[in-house]
Amino acid sequence: MIRDEPLVLGIETSCDETGVGIVRGNTLLADAIASSVDQHARFGGVVPEVASRAHLEAMGPTIERALADAGIALPDVDAFAVTAGPGLPGALMVGVAAAKAYALSLGRPLYGVNHLAAHVCVDQLEHGPLPKPCVALLVSGGHSSLLLVPDVAGDVRSLGSTVDDAAGEAFDKVARVLDLGFPGGPVIDRMARDGDAAAIAFPRGKYRDGTYDFSFSGLKTAVARWVEAKERAGEPVPVADVAASFQEAVVDVLTQKALQVCKDNGVHDLLIGGGVAANSRLRALAAERCEAAGVRLRVPRPKLCTDNGAMVAALGSELAAAGAAPSELSLPADSSLPIEAITL
Ligand code: KG4
Ligand code: ZN
């Protein structure tokens, strides 16, 4: 760690995690999280108003915890960064308002940053500087995107994204069909280990269709129809086989498209991030296909893959190092912020 690099505090509130991370350069000093996931479980998905209120209650204590973990006091912070979008409007507003208040009261610069670029940048905290360029596959409950990243602080391009459900959303909806609870990803991942991935040929939306886009809503409907037909026939539903076959359909398309982007752009480094990057089968298949294609694979550890404040601090730190101009204090929260806007 270089002492004269700025100490950056990052705030993330785009969905249901209140995250506060503190970094100096590429060194992670604190990564405090408060999640409202339990409050959403009975609804089977994130309820925006519930998430906003939870952020409001968690903000102060999570900041305090991060400062204590890093062993610093608030005035030691040299710059603040906050997720300005994309995400849930009310949830984003809580983080942006808090970050503005801290930056203004301490007279420090504030960087309003893009959530997706932050998901990419976080890997620098674990695996060092990102190769330029690299390709990023971001898969979570809110997004499924393929990005070409010549420079995470200055040039990020969207090549494709989901045209309907996000990959994690498909896991959550299929888990609901199978009565497995919320969030669905971890439990489907677990159940699938005892199932046969080739048992049921579920559709692979947009497979080899010449685009880098994804579609998961047809797959989700196909699983629901298949399960309904079994139940109507009075037959037991082979839950492990359904989970494994569904999971295989998702990760097959994700890895096929990600490697196609690498090939078409002559890029030899692939990064996978977002909550679905925790999926064991996605990690295994990506490793296998990357090896075969001569592509290096980078996947941050699970805690850095899901939404967190460290990723926001990492991007703030990268922007500060690149000499990027800080945001105005009139910075808005932009729920549909395009990926090309790395900072606002
Ligand atoms: O990144 P994240 O914490 O929040 C956002 O949605 O932005 O991702 C949460 C999503 C949920 O949809 C969850 O079901 C999924 O990531 N997920 C997984 C796994 N762990 C979490 N999906 C598949 N396999 C997993 N092991
Ligand atoms: Zn995310």
PDB file of N, CA, C and O in Angstrom, residues 109-141:
ATOM      1  N   PRO A 109     -13.836  15.586  -2.035  1.00  0.00           N
ATOM      2  CA  PRO A 109     -14.453  15.307  -3.339  1.00  0.00           C
ATOM      3  C   PRO A 109     -15.371  14.086  -3.273  1.00  0.00           C
ATOM      4  O   PRO A 109     -15.166  13.187  -2.455  1.00  0.00           O
ATOM      5  N   LEU A 110     -16.364  14.091  -4.160  1.00  0.00           N
ATOM      6  CA  LEU A 110     -17.330  12.986  -4.240  1.00  0.00           C
ATOM      7  C   LEU A 110     -17.386  12.484  -5.684  1.00  0.00           C
ATOM      8  O   LEU A 110     -17.518  13.272  -6.614  1.00  0.00           O
ATOM      9  N   TYR A 111     -17.284  11.166  -5.841  1.00  0.00           N
ATOM     10  CA  TYR A 111     -17.427  10.564  -7.166  1.00  0.00           C
ATOM     11  C   TYR A 111     -18.720   9.757  -7.211  1.00  0.00           C
ATOM     12  O   TYR A 111     -18.874   8.779  -6.466  1.00  0.00           O
ATOM     13  N   GLY A 112     -19.665  10.173  -8.057  1.00  0.00           N
ATOM     14  CA  GLY A 112     -20.876   9.382  -8.294  1.00  0.00           C
ATOM     15  C   GLY A 112     -20.524   8.364  -9.367  1.00  0.00           C
ATOM     16  O   GLY A 112     -20.127   8.735 -10.468  1.00  0.00           O
ATOM     17  N   VAL A 113     -20.618   7.075  -9.058  1.00  0.00           N
ATOM     18  CA  VAL A 113     -20.100   6.077 -10.004  1.00  0.00           C
ATOM     19  C   VAL A 113     -21.166   5.093 -10.474  1.00  0.00           C
ATOM     20  O   VAL A 113     -22.223   4.950  -9.883  1.00  0.00           O
ATOM     21  N   ASN A 114     -20.809   4.406 -11.563  1.00  0.00           N
ATOM     22  CA  ASN A 114     -21.685   3.415 -12.184  1.00  0.00           C
ATOM     23  C   ASN A 114     -21.532   2.061 -11.478  1.00  0.00           C
ATOM     24  O   ASN A 114     -20.423   1.548 -11.326  1.00  0.00           O
ATOM     25  N   HIS A 115     -22.660   1.505 -11.080  1.00  0.00           N
ATOM     26  CA  HIS A 115     -22.680   0.233 -10.353  1.00  0.00           C
ATOM     27  C   HIS A 115     -22.011  -0.907 -11.141  1.00  0.00           C
ATOM     28  O   HIS A 115     -21.296  -1.736 -10.562  1.00  0.00           O
ATOM     29  N   LEU A 116     -22.244  -0.949 -12.448  1.00  0.00           N
ATOM     30  CA  LEU A 116     -21.695  -2.062 -13.246  1.00  0.00           C
ATOM     31  C   LEU A 116     -20.171  -1.941 -13.372  1.00  0.00           C
ATOM     32  O   LEU A 116     -19.455  -2.939 -13.228  1.00  0.00           O
ATOM     33  N   ALA A 117     -19.697  -0.729 -13.620  1.00  0.00           N
ATOM     34  CA  ALA A 117     -18.240  -0.540 -13.693  1.00  0.00           C
ATOM     35  C   ALA A 117     -17.602  -0.886 -12.349  1.00  0.00           C
ATOM     36  O   ALA A 117     -16.492  -1.429 -12.291  1.00  0.00           O
ATOM     37  N   ALA A 118     -18.320  -0.586 -11.260  1.00  0.00           N
ATOM     38  CA  ALA A 118     -17.798  -0.913  -9.923  1.00  0.00           C
ATOM     39  C   ALA A 118     -17.681  -2.428  -9.748  1.00  0.00           C
ATOM     40  O   ALA A 118     -16.710  -2.927  -9.172  1.00  0.00           O
ATOM     41  N   HIS A 119     -18.673  -3.184 -10.266  1.00  0.00           N
ATOM     42  CA  HIS A 119     -18.600  -4.652 -10.209  1.00  0.00           C
ATOM     43  C   HIS A 119     -17.347  -5.165 -10.915  1.00  0.00           C
ATOM     44  O   HIS A 119     -16.772  -6.183 -10.525  1.00  0.00           O
ATOM     45  N   VAL A 120     -16.948  -4.497 -11.995  1.00  0.00           N
ATOM     46  CA  VAL A 120     -15.746  -4.902 -12.731  1.00  0.00           C
ATOM     47  C   VAL A 120     -14.495  -4.524 -11.930  1.00  0.00           C
ATOM     48  O   VAL A 120     -13.588  -5.333 -11.734  1.00  0.00           O
ATOM     49  N   CYS A 121     -14.491  -3.289 -11.432  1.00  0.00           N
ATOM     50  CA  CYS A 121     -13.284  -2.725 -10.807  1.00  0.00           C
ATOM     51  C   CYS A 121     -12.887  -3.461  -9.523  1.00  0.00           C
ATOM     52  O   CYS A 121     -11.708  -3.526  -9.174  1.00  0.00           O
ATOM     53  N   VAL A 122     -13.891  -4.034  -8.828  1.00  0.00           N
ATOM     54  CA  VAL A 122     -13.621  -4.644  -7.517  1.00  0.00           C
ATOM     55  C   VAL A 122     -12.572  -5.747  -7.597  1.00  0.00           C
ATOM     56  O   VAL A 122     -11.848  -6.005  -6.629  1.00  0.00           O
ATOM     57  N   ASP A 123     -12.464  -6.377  -8.751  1.00  0.00           N
ATOM     58  CA  ASP A 123     -11.510  -7.489  -8.868  1.00  0.00           C
ATOM     59  C   ASP A 123     -10.068  -7.022  -8.658  1.00  0.00           C
ATOM     60  O   ASP A 123      -9.198  -7.819  -8.305  1.00  0.00           O
ATOM     61  N   GLN A 124      -9.819  -5.743  -8.872  1.00  0.00           N
ATOM     62  CA  GLN A 124      -8.455  -5.216  -8.667  1.00  0.00           C
ATOM     63  C   GLN A 124      -8.030  -5.348  -7.211  1.00  0.00           C
ATOM     64  O   GLN A 124      -6.840  -5.450  -6.918  1.00  0.00           O
ATOM     65  N   LEU A 125      -9.017  -5.352  -6.293  1.00  0.00           N
ATOM     66  CA  LEU A 125      -8.687  -5.478  -4.873  1.00  0.00           C
ATOM     67  C   LEU A 125      -8.164  -6.880  -4.566  1.00  0.00           C
ATOM     68  O   LEU A 125      -7.451  -7.087  -3.593  1.00  0.00           O
ATOM     69  N   GLU A 126      -8.589  -7.851  -5.379  1.00  0.00           N
ATOM     70  CA  GLU A 126      -8.170  -9.232  -5.123  1.00  0.00           C
ATOM     71  C   GLU A 126      -7.055  -9.703  -6.050  1.00  0.00           C
ATOM     72  O   GLU A 126      -6.128 -10.384  -5.599  1.00  0.00           O
ATOM     73  N   HIS A 127      -7.159  -9.355  -7.337  1.00  0.00           N
ATOM     74  CA  HIS A 127      -6.216  -9.919  -8.306  1.00  0.00           C
ATOM     75  C   HIS A 127      -5.296  -8.892  -8.968  1.00  0.00           C
ATOM     76  O   HIS A 127      -4.644  -9.195  -9.965  1.00  0.00           O
ATOM     77  N   GLY A 128      -5.299  -7.650  -8.437  1.00  0.00           N
ATOM     78  CA  GLY A 128      -4.406  -6.637  -8.993  1.00  0.00           C
ATOM     79  C   GLY A 128      -4.984  -5.964 -10.230  1.00  0.00           C
ATOM     80  O   GLY A 128      -6.101  -6.264 -10.642  1.00  0.00           O
ATOM     81  N   PRO A 129      -4.205  -5.053 -10.840  1.00  0.00           N
ATOM     82  CA  PRO A 129      -4.716  -4.245 -11.955  1.00  0.00           C
ATOM     83  C   PRO A 129      -5.352  -5.094 -13.053  1.00  0.00           C
ATOM     84  O   PRO A 129      -4.849  -6.168 -13.401  1.00  0.00           O
ATOM     85  N   LEU A 130      -6.457  -4.586 -13.602  1.00  0.00           N
ATOM     86  CA  LEU A 130      -7.172  -5.294 -14.666  1.00  0.00           C
ATOM     87  C   LEU A 130      -6.380  -5.209 -15.966  1.00  0.00           C
ATOM     88  O   LEU A 130      -5.827  -4.154 -16.280  1.00  0.00           O
ATOM     89  N   PRO A 131      -6.350  -6.306 -16.723  1.00  0.00           N
ATOM     90  CA  PRO A 131      -5.728  -6.236 -18.049  1.00  0.00           C
ATOM     91  C   PRO A 131      -6.536  -5.259 -18.914  1.00  0.00           C
ATOM     92  O   PRO A 131      -7.748  -5.156 -18.758  1.00  0.00           O
ATOM     93  N   LYS A 132      -5.854  -4.548 -19.805  1.00  0.00           N
ATOM     94  CA  LYS A 132      -6.541  -3.610 -20.694  1.00  0.00           C
ATOM     95  C   LYS A 132      -6.324  -4.052 -22.131  1.00  0.00           C
ATOM     96  O   LYS A 132      -5.184  -4.042 -22.577  1.00  0.00           O
ATOM     97  N   PRO A 133      -7.367  -4.504 -22.847  1.00  0.00           N
ATOM     98  CA  PRO A 133      -8.759  -4.569 -22.403  1.00  0.00           C
ATOM     99  C   PRO A 133      -9.067  -5.910 -21.752  1.00  0.00           C
ATOM    100  O   PRO A 133      -8.290  -6.861 -21.857  1.00  0.00           O
ATOM    101  N   CYS A 134     -10.234  -5.987 -21.106  1.00  0.00           N
ATOM    102  CA  CYS A 134     -10.776  -7.281 -20.695  1.00  0.00           C
ATOM    103  C   CYS A 134     -12.266  -7.296 -21.033  1.00  0.00           C
ATOM    104  O   CYS A 134     -12.839  -6.269 -21.392  1.00  0.00           O
ATOM    105  N   VAL A 135     -12.837  -8.496 -20.966  1.00  0.00           N
ATOM    106  CA  VAL A 135     -14.281  -8.641 -21.175  1.00  0.00           C
ATOM    107  C   VAL A 135     -14.880  -8.968 -19.815  1.00  0.00           C
ATOM    108  O   VAL A 135     -14.277  -9.713 -19.036  1.00  0.00           O
ATOM    109  N   ALA A 136     -16.051  -8.371 -19.507  1.00  0.00           N
ATOM    110  CA  ALA A 136     -16.703  -8.662 -18.229  1.00  0.00           C
ATOM    111  C   ALA A 136     -18.101  -9.197 -18.462  1.00  0.00           C
ATOM    112  O   ALA A 136     -18.867  -8.648 -19.258  1.00  0.00           O
ATOM    113  N   LEU A 137     -18.393 -10.295 -17.772  1.00  0.00           N
ATOM    114  CA  LEU A 137     -19.754 -10.850 -17.749  1.00  0.00           C
ATOM    115  C   LEU A 137     -20.299 -10.560 -16.358  1.00  0.00           C
ATOM    116  O   LEU A 137     -19.782 -11.069 -15.360  1.00  0.00           O
ATOM    117  N   LEU A 138     -21.321  -9.696 -16.279  1.00  0.00           N
ATOM    118  CA  LEU A 138     -21.909  -9.335 -14.984  1.00  0.00           C
ATOM    119  C   LEU A 138     -23.285  -9.942 -14.874  1.00  0.00           C
ATOM    120  O   LEU A 138     -24.179  -9.625 -15.662  1.00  0.00           O
ATOM    121  N   VAL A 139     -23.453 -10.816 -13.900  1.00  0.00           N
ATOM    122  CA  VAL A 139     -24.719 -11.537 -13.766  1.00  0.00           C
ATOM    123  C   VAL A 139     -25.199 -11.487 -12.322  1.00  0.00           C
ATOM    124  O   VAL A 139     -24.521 -11.978 -11.422  1.00  0.00           O
ATOM    125  N   SER A 140     -26.371 -10.870 -12.114  1.00  0.00           N
ATOM    126  CA  SER A 140     -26.901 -10.766 -10.755  1.00  0.00           C
ATOM    127  C   SER A 140     -28.418 -10.786 -10.824  1.00  0.00           C
ATOM    128  O   SER A 140     -28.994 -11.098 -11.871  1.00  0.00           O
ATOM    129  N   GLY A 141     -29.062 -10.436  -9.711  1.00  0.00           N
ATOM    130  CA  GLY A 141     -30.515 -10.404  -9.687  1.00  0.00           C
ATOM    131  C   GLY A 141     -31.071  -9.243 -10.485  1.00  0.00           C
ATOM    132  O   GLY A 141     -32.224  -9.258 -10.900  1.00  0.00           O
TER     133      GLY A 141
END
